[in-house]
Amino acid sequence: MQAFTSIARASKRSVLRSANWRTVAAYTTHVPPNVAPGQTTQSQESTKTHFGFRNVLESEKEQLVGKVFANVAEKYDIMNDAMSGGVHRLWKDHFIRSMAPGPGTKLLDVAGGTGDIAMRFLDYCKNIHNDSSASVKMIDINPHMLKVGEQRFQATPYANTNQVSFLVQNAEDLADIPDESVDVYTIAFGIRNCTHVDRVVKEAHRVLKKGGRFMCLEFSHVENPVVSKIYDFYSFDVIPALGQMIANDRESYQYLVESIRQFPTQPAFAKIIRDAGFSTVGKGWEDLTFGVAAIHSGFKI
Amino acid sequence: MSLFKLAIRSHIRRLRLQQSPFIGCSALRRFNSTWTTTDEDYQQPGQLYETHIPISNTQRVILAAGSAVTALVDPYRGDMIATLGETTGQRFLSSIRDQMLQDRTGRRILRTRPVINSKVLDLDKLRQLPSDTFGSQYVGWLDKEGVTPDTRSPVQFVDDEELAYVMRRYRECHDFFHTLTGLGVTVEEELALKWFEWVQTGLPMTMLSSLFGPLRLTHGERRRLFMDYVPWAIQCGASAKPLMNVYFEEMLDQPIFKVRKELGIFLPPNHIVH
């Protein structure tokens, strides 16, 4: 009897964490419980959205995410390696290879943060095409992350060239980027932190030239039930513990794993990309590591 | 009222306490922190007190092992030592709580749940006391080391709210132990105090610190630790009154030699009290 109750308790815990949460309408805003379903909420500021598994006001979410990334900025790269066992490097390499940029490409790397994608892009153009005219503009809403990126670039041969520039911008409103000015738009592991995912994709559509490509690398939904169980255990039991031990910041990593669960599934996100005006090839995405990460791609045709 | 009815009522009350921690009834208000969180509809399943983070058993094992290693590698990570104590201390916190229940003052402490921080203890008033009193020596020690009673990490991983209080009381009394034993904050003196606490409480975290902490010392420090401090710690810890049962806040205006005599604490030999 005791064995049965302990199994029941364990499965209840895992149910609370895994499948049920994902079936919650992940990207639409949550209606606060004291508002009747028929009523509309007063103004933009009083609508609630998700912050991991919590409900917060939309106006607060940006600030809360900002605090998370200000806290994790210093140890961001170490934690990425610790959490993914170095696999994130393989994902990013594959991302750039599948982008296959030509010489002279202008890249807009949004939520570029510490500069992993930008650096790989410039290295690819230099090594494969022997090209130094490719340029990347790195955008991030968080100045701490951008500062870490600038410091990392100082140690590379691109340090004082005009191939890389840095700008603090909000991905939902790229005020300083003119229309139809970039060839490729990338956002790697950043879009799930944005309050309005659809606005980000619409802005991407605005700034891309005709024929330009939108590419998004993001954590996604694991279909395979065996891998999903292992992944859930790893996300909820190992990663916050790692965050506490290495970075002394449990809450930020708890938010990170919860925000992954709240992000739309691959087909839902591909639909958002198509709704913004992009054309997708085939399914529109490619799963990496059983769906732990996924590359979504759309062309502005 | 018959004994049977009494038993039923207390059982129902216990169930209610477990299931609905946010009802503000008087029995729950004894827990001195506030119940409201910043996000009212967010409550992790199984959260028993405000700073509680419920974790699975596997995560507990990972955290215990990982925090032990991290604390050894970087001794300045006090939060890792705190986590180690919380993840490993369940059984021993129960036995400390049972020991407190057998003593009159211990029962009073569990009932009233005093907390020690700079809002509750009036440090300025303590500074006014004559210099040979416990309170004056305590606040003098705090000022000299440049610490306040607010620097203790909150209890997060203990899965019982009464034991979480016992853990919190143990942490908050640590500075009182420093004052009573006359030990400072050098590494070997902290380790000596950990040996003393190991004998007094039996907590696995104190055991691990006592056995593995000395690995980081120089030869001279280790010799001083094991020749002078550890024999004293074991003798004094074993013969002193169980310090978790002592209501330190009520003894702050008494002369310190009297407090030491009453509690059965004697100073370490060859030791210059700072």
JSON list of C-alpha atoms in Angstrom, two decimals, chain B residues 49-174:
[
{"chain": "B", "resi": 49, "resn": "TYR", "atom": "CA", "xyz": [6.40, 27.67, 4.88]},
{"chain": "B", "resi": 50, "resn": "GLU", "atom": "CA", "xyz": [7.41, 30.88, 3.21]},
{"chain": "B", "resi": 51, "resn": "THR", "atom": "CA", "xyz": [10.96, 30.10, 2.20]},
{"chain": "B", "resi": 52, "resn": "HIS", "atom": "CA", "xyz": [10.29, 26.40, 1.53]},
{"chain": "B", "resi": 53, "resn": "ILE", "atom": "CA", "xyz": [11.36, 24.94, -1.83]},
{"chain": "B", "resi": 54, "resn": "PRO", "atom": "CA", "xyz": [10.04, 21.36, -2.12]},
{"chain": "B", "resi": 55, "resn": "ILE", "atom": "CA", "xyz": [12.49, 19.14, -3.96]},
{"chain": "B", "resi": 56, "resn": "SER", "atom": "CA", "xyz": [12.51, 15.50, -5.01]},
{"chain": "B", "resi": 57, "resn": "ASN", "atom": "CA", "xyz": [14.69, 12.94, -3.27]},
{"chain": "B", "resi": 58, "resn": "THR", "atom": "CA", "xyz": [17.04, 12.68, -6.23]},
{"chain": "B", "resi": 59, "resn": "GLN", "atom": "CA", "xyz": [17.56, 16.38, -6.24]},
{"chain": "B", "resi": 60, "resn": "ARG", "atom": "CA", "xyz": [18.21, 16.24, -2.51]},
{"chain": "B", "resi": 61, "resn": "VAL", "atom": "CA", "xyz": [20.99, 13.72, -3.08]},
{"chain": "B", "resi": 62, "resn": "ILE", "atom": "CA", "xyz": [22.47, 15.80, -5.91]},
{"chain": "B", "resi": 63, "resn": "LEU", "atom": "CA", "xyz": [22.36, 18.95, -3.83]},
{"chain": "B", "resi": 64, "resn": "ALA", "atom": "CA", "xyz": [23.87, 17.27, -0.78]},
{"chain": "B", "resi": 65, "resn": "ALA", "atom": "CA", "xyz": [26.79, 15.83, -2.74]},
{"chain": "B", "resi": 66, "resn": "GLY", "atom": "CA", "xyz": [27.27, 18.91, -4.89]},
{"chain": "B", "resi": 67, "resn": "SER", "atom": "CA", "xyz": [27.10, 21.38, -2.03]},
{"chain": "B", "resi": 68, "resn": "ALA", "atom": "CA", "xyz": [29.61, 19.33, -0.02]},
{"chain": "B", "resi": 69, "resn": "VAL", "atom": "CA", "xyz": [32.07, 19.44, -2.91]},
{"chain": "B", "resi": 70, "resn": "THR", "atom": "CA", "xyz": [31.44, 23.13, -3.64]},
{"chain": "B", "resi": 71, "resn": "ALA", "atom": "CA", "xyz": [31.81, 24.09, 0.03]},
{"chain": "B", "resi": 72, "resn": "LEU", "atom": "CA", "xyz": [35.13, 22.26, 0.20]},
{"chain": "B", "resi": 73, "resn": "VAL", "atom": "CA", "xyz": [36.39, 23.85, -3.01]},
{"chain": "B", "resi": 74, "resn": "ASP", "atom": "CA", "xyz": [35.27, 27.37, -2.10]},
{"chain": "B", "resi": 75, "resn": "PRO", "atom": "CA", "xyz": [34.93, 27.80, 1.68]},
{"chain": "B", "resi": 76, "resn": "TYR", "atom": "CA", "xyz": [33.45, 31.27, 1.29]},
{"chain": "B", "resi": 77, "resn": "ARG", "atom": "CA", "xyz": [30.23, 29.76, -0.05]},
{"chain": "B", "resi": 78, "resn": "GLY", "atom": "CA", "xyz": [28.32, 29.87, 3.23]},
{"chain": "B", "resi": 79, "resn": "ASP", "atom": "CA", "xyz": [25.10, 29.19, 1.36]},
{"chain": "B", "resi": 80, "resn": "MET", "atom": "CA", "xyz": [26.47, 25.83, 0.25]},
{"chain": "B", "resi": 81, "resn": "ILE", "atom": "CA", "xyz": [27.16, 24.82, 3.84]},
{"chain": "B", "resi": 82, "resn": "ALA", "atom": "CA", "xyz": [23.62, 25.89, 4.69]},
{"chain": "B", "resi": 83, "resn": "THR", "atom": "CA", "xyz": [22.24, 23.78, 1.86]},
{"chain": "B", "resi": 84, "resn": "LEU", "atom": "CA", "xyz": [24.34, 20.82, 2.96]},
{"chain": "B", "resi": 85, "resn": "GLY", "atom": "CA", "xyz": [22.93, 21.11, 6.44]},
{"chain": "B", "resi": 86, "resn": "GLU", "atom": "CA", "xyz": [19.35, 21.28, 5.25]},
{"chain": "B", "resi": 87, "resn": "THR", "atom": "CA", "xyz": [19.53, 18.41, 2.80]},
{"chain": "B", "resi": 88, "resn": "THR", "atom": "CA", "xyz": [21.25, 16.04, 5.23]},
{"chain": "B", "resi": 89, "resn": "GLY", "atom": "CA", "xyz": [19.77, 17.04, 8.55]},
{"chain": "B", "resi": 90, "resn": "GLN", "atom": "CA", "xyz": [16.26, 15.58, 8.62]},
{"chain": "B", "resi": 91, "resn": "ARG", "atom": "CA", "xyz": [16.77, 12.79, 11.14]},
{"chain": "B", "resi": 92, "resn": "PHE", "atom": "CA", "xyz": [18.99, 14.80, 13.45]},
{"chain": "B", "resi": 93, "resn": "LEU", "atom": "CA", "xyz": [16.72, 17.83, 13.41]},
{"chain": "B", "resi": 94, "resn": "SER", "atom": "CA", "xyz": [13.96, 15.49, 14.60]},
{"chain": "B", "resi": 95, "resn": "SER", "atom": "CA", "xyz": [16.07, 14.29, 17.47]},
{"chain": "B", "resi": 96, "resn": "ILE", "atom": "CA", "xyz": [17.02, 17.86, 18.42]},
{"chain": "B", "resi": 97, "resn": "ARG", "atom": "CA", "xyz": [13.35, 18.78, 18.37]},
{"chain": "B", "resi": 98, "resn": "ASP", "atom": "CA", "xyz": [12.50, 15.80, 20.56]},
{"chain": "B", "resi": 99, "resn": "GLN", "atom": "CA", "xyz": [15.26, 16.79, 22.96]},
{"chain": "B", "resi": 100, "resn": "MET", "atom": "CA", "xyz": [13.81, 20.31, 23.07]},
{"chain": "B", "resi": 101, "resn": "LEU", "atom": "CA", "xyz": [10.39, 18.88, 23.82]},
{"chain": "B", "resi": 102, "resn": "GLN", "atom": "CA", "xyz": [11.77, 17.15, 26.91]},
{"chain": "B", "resi": 103, "resn": "ASP", "atom": "CA", "xyz": [13.03, 20.39, 28.46]},
{"chain": "B", "resi": 104, "resn": "ARG", "atom": "CA", "xyz": [10.75, 23.11, 29.80]},
{"chain": "B", "resi": 105, "resn": "THR", "atom": "CA", "xyz": [12.58, 26.01, 28.17]},
{"chain": "B", "resi": 106, "resn": "GLY", "atom": "CA", "xyz": [12.95, 24.01, 24.98]},
{"chain": "B", "resi": 107, "resn": "ARG", "atom": "CA", "xyz": [9.19, 23.58, 24.84]},
{"chain": "B", "resi": 108, "resn": "ARG", "atom": "CA", "xyz": [8.75, 27.30, 25.40]},
{"chain": "B", "resi": 109, "resn": "ILE", "atom": "CA", "xyz": [11.11, 28.06, 22.53]},
{"chain": "B", "resi": 110, "resn": "LEU", "atom": "CA", "xyz": [9.20, 25.73, 20.21]},
{"chain": "B", "resi": 111, "resn": "ARG", "atom": "CA", "xyz": [5.93, 27.31, 21.24]},
{"chain": "B", "resi": 112, "resn": "THR", "atom": "CA", "xyz": [6.90, 30.97, 21.00]},
{"chain": "B", "resi": 113, "resn": "ARG", "atom": "CA", "xyz": [9.43, 30.53, 18.13]},
{"chain": "B", "resi": 114, "resn": "PRO", "atom": "CA", "xyz": [11.65, 33.55, 18.82]},
{"chain": "B", "resi": 115, "resn": "VAL", "atom": "CA", "xyz": [13.74, 34.78, 15.92]},
{"chain": "B", "resi": 116, "resn": "ILE", "atom": "CA", "xyz": [17.02, 36.63, 16.17]},
{"chain": "B", "resi": 117, "resn": "ASN", "atom": "CA", "xyz": [17.63, 39.55, 13.85]},
{"chain": "B", "resi": 118, "resn": "SER", "atom": "CA", "xyz": [18.53, 43.19, 14.26]},
{"chain": "B", "resi": 119, "resn": "LYS", "atom": "CA", "xyz": [14.87, 44.22, 14.35]},
{"chain": "B", "resi": 120, "resn": "VAL", "atom": "CA", "xyz": [14.07, 41.98, 17.32]},
{"chain": "B", "resi": 121, "resn": "LEU", "atom": "CA", "xyz": [17.31, 42.45, 19.27]},
{"chain": "B", "resi": 122, "resn": "ASP", "atom": "CA", "xyz": [17.90, 46.06, 20.15]},
{"chain": "B", "resi": 123, "resn": "LEU", "atom": "CA", "xyz": [21.64, 46.23, 19.45]},
{"chain": "B", "resi": 124, "resn": "ASP", "atom": "CA", "xyz": [22.00, 49.79, 20.68]},
{"chain": "B", "resi": 125, "resn": "LYS", "atom": "CA", "xyz": [20.49, 48.89, 24.03]},
{"chain": "B", "resi": 126, "resn": "LEU", "atom": "CA", "xyz": [22.88, 45.95, 24.28]},
{"chain": "B", "resi": 127, "resn": "ARG", "atom": "CA", "xyz": [25.80, 48.27, 23.67]},
{"chain": "B", "resi": 128, "resn": "GLN", "atom": "CA", "xyz": [24.75, 50.30, 26.70]},
{"chain": "B", "resi": 129, "resn": "LEU", "atom": "CA", "xyz": [25.02, 47.31, 29.04]},
{"chain": "B", "resi": 130, "resn": "PRO", "atom": "CA", "xyz": [28.05, 46.92, 31.36]},
{"chain": "B", "resi": 131, "resn": "SER", "atom": "CA", "xyz": [31.00, 45.38, 29.56]},
{"chain": "B", "resi": 132, "resn": "ASP", "atom": "CA", "xyz": [31.06, 42.09, 31.49]},
{"chain": "B", "resi": 133, "resn": "THR", "atom": "CA", "xyz": [27.51, 41.13, 30.54]},
{"chain": "B", "resi": 134, "resn": "PHE", "atom": "CA", "xyz": [26.67, 38.53, 27.93]},
{"chain": "B", "resi": 135, "resn": "GLY", "atom": "CA", "xyz": [24.80, 41.06, 25.79]},
{"chain": "B", "resi": 136, "resn": "SER", "atom": "CA", "xyz": [27.63, 43.54, 25.74]},
{"chain": "B", "resi": 137, "resn": "GLN", "atom": "CA", "xyz": [30.19, 40.88, 24.89]},
{"chain": "B", "resi": 138, "resn": "TYR", "atom": "CA", "xyz": [27.90, 39.59, 22.13]},
{"chain": "B", "resi": 139, "resn": "VAL", "atom": "CA", "xyz": [27.38, 42.94, 20.48]},
{"chain": "B", "resi": 140, "resn": "GLY", "atom": "CA", "xyz": [31.10, 43.72, 20.93]},
{"chain": "B", "resi": 141, "resn": "TRP", "atom": "CA", "xyz": [31.93, 40.50, 19.09]},
{"chain": "B", "resi": 142, "resn": "LEU", "atom": "CA", "xyz": [29.50, 41.37, 16.29]},
{"chain": "B", "resi": 143, "resn": "ASP", "atom": "CA", "xyz": [30.99, 44.83, 15.89]},
{"chain": "B", "resi": 144, "resn": "LYS", "atom": "CA", "xyz": [34.54, 43.53, 15.92]},
{"chain": "B", "resi": 145, "resn": "GLU", "atom": "CA", "xyz": [33.90, 40.90, 13.27]},
{"chain": "B", "resi": 146, "resn": "GLY", "atom": "CA", "xyz": [31.76, 43.33, 11.29]},
{"chain": "B", "resi": 147, "resn": "VAL", "atom": "CA", "xyz": [28.73, 41.04, 11.06]},
{"chain": "B", "resi": 148, "resn": "THR", "atom": "CA", "xyz": [25.10, 41.46, 11.99]},
{"chain": "B", "resi": 149, "resn": "PRO", "atom": "CA", "xyz": [22.54, 38.88, 13.06]},
{"chain": "B", "resi": 150, "resn": "ASP", "atom": "CA", "xyz": [20.83, 39.32, 9.68]},
{"chain": "B", "resi": 151, "resn": "THR", "atom": "CA", "xyz": [23.35, 37.43, 7.61]},
{"chain": "B", "resi": 152, "resn": "ARG", "atom": "CA", "xyz": [21.87, 33.95, 8.00]},
{"chain": "B", "resi": 153, "resn": "SER", "atom": "CA", "xyz": [20.53, 32.19, 4.86]},
{"chain": "B", "resi": 154, "resn": "PRO", "atom": "CA", "xyz": [16.83, 31.30, 4.98]},
{"chain": "B", "resi": 155, "resn": "VAL", "atom": "CA", "xyz": [15.92, 27.65, 5.44]},
{"chain": "B", "resi": 156, "resn": "GLN", "atom": "CA", "xyz": [14.75, 26.20, 2.13]},
{"chain": "B", "resi": 157, "resn": "PHE", "atom": "CA", "xyz": [14.95, 22.43, 1.89]},
{"chain": "B", "resi": 158, "resn": "VAL", "atom": "CA", "xyz": [13.65, 21.08, 5.19]},
{"chain": "B", "resi": 159, "resn": "ASP", "atom": "CA", "xyz": [10.33, 19.33, 4.59]},
{"chain": "B", "resi": 160, "resn": "ASP", "atom": "CA", "xyz": [8.65, 20.08, 7.90]},
{"chain": "B", "resi": 161, "resn": "GLU", "atom": "CA", "xyz": [7.87, 23.53, 9.12]},
{"chain": "B", "resi": 162, "resn": "GLU", "atom": "CA", "xyz": [8.67, 22.88, 12.78]},
{"chain": "B", "resi": 163, "resn": "LEU", "atom": "CA", "xyz": [12.03, 21.33, 11.88]},
{"chain": "B", "resi": 164, "resn": "ALA", "atom": "CA", "xyz": [12.64, 24.30, 9.59]},
{"chain": "B", "resi": 165, "resn": "TYR", "atom": "CA", "xyz": [12.26, 26.49, 12.66]},
{"chain": "B", "resi": 166, "resn": "VAL", "atom": "CA", "xyz": [14.67, 24.29, 14.62]},
{"chain": "B", "resi": 167, "resn": "MET", "atom": "CA", "xyz": [17.22, 24.67, 11.80]},
{"chain": "B", "resi": 168, "resn": "ARG", "atom": "CA", "xyz": [16.68, 28.40, 11.76]},
{"chain": "B", "resi": 169, "resn": "ARG", "atom": "CA", "xyz": [17.13, 28.62, 15.54]},
{"chain": "B", "resi": 170, "resn": "TYR", "atom": "CA", "xyz": [20.34, 26.60, 15.30]},
{"chain": "B", "resi": 171, "resn": "ARG", "atom": "CA", "xyz": [21.73, 28.98, 12.66]},
{"chain": "B", "resi": 172, "resn": "GLU", "atom": "CA", "xyz": [20.72, 32.10, 14.50]},
{"chain": "B", "resi": 173, "resn": "CYS", "atom": "CA", "xyz": [22.26, 30.92, 17.76]},
{"chain": "B", "resi": 174, "resn": "HIS", "atom": "CA", "xyz": [25.63, 30.34, 16.12]}
]
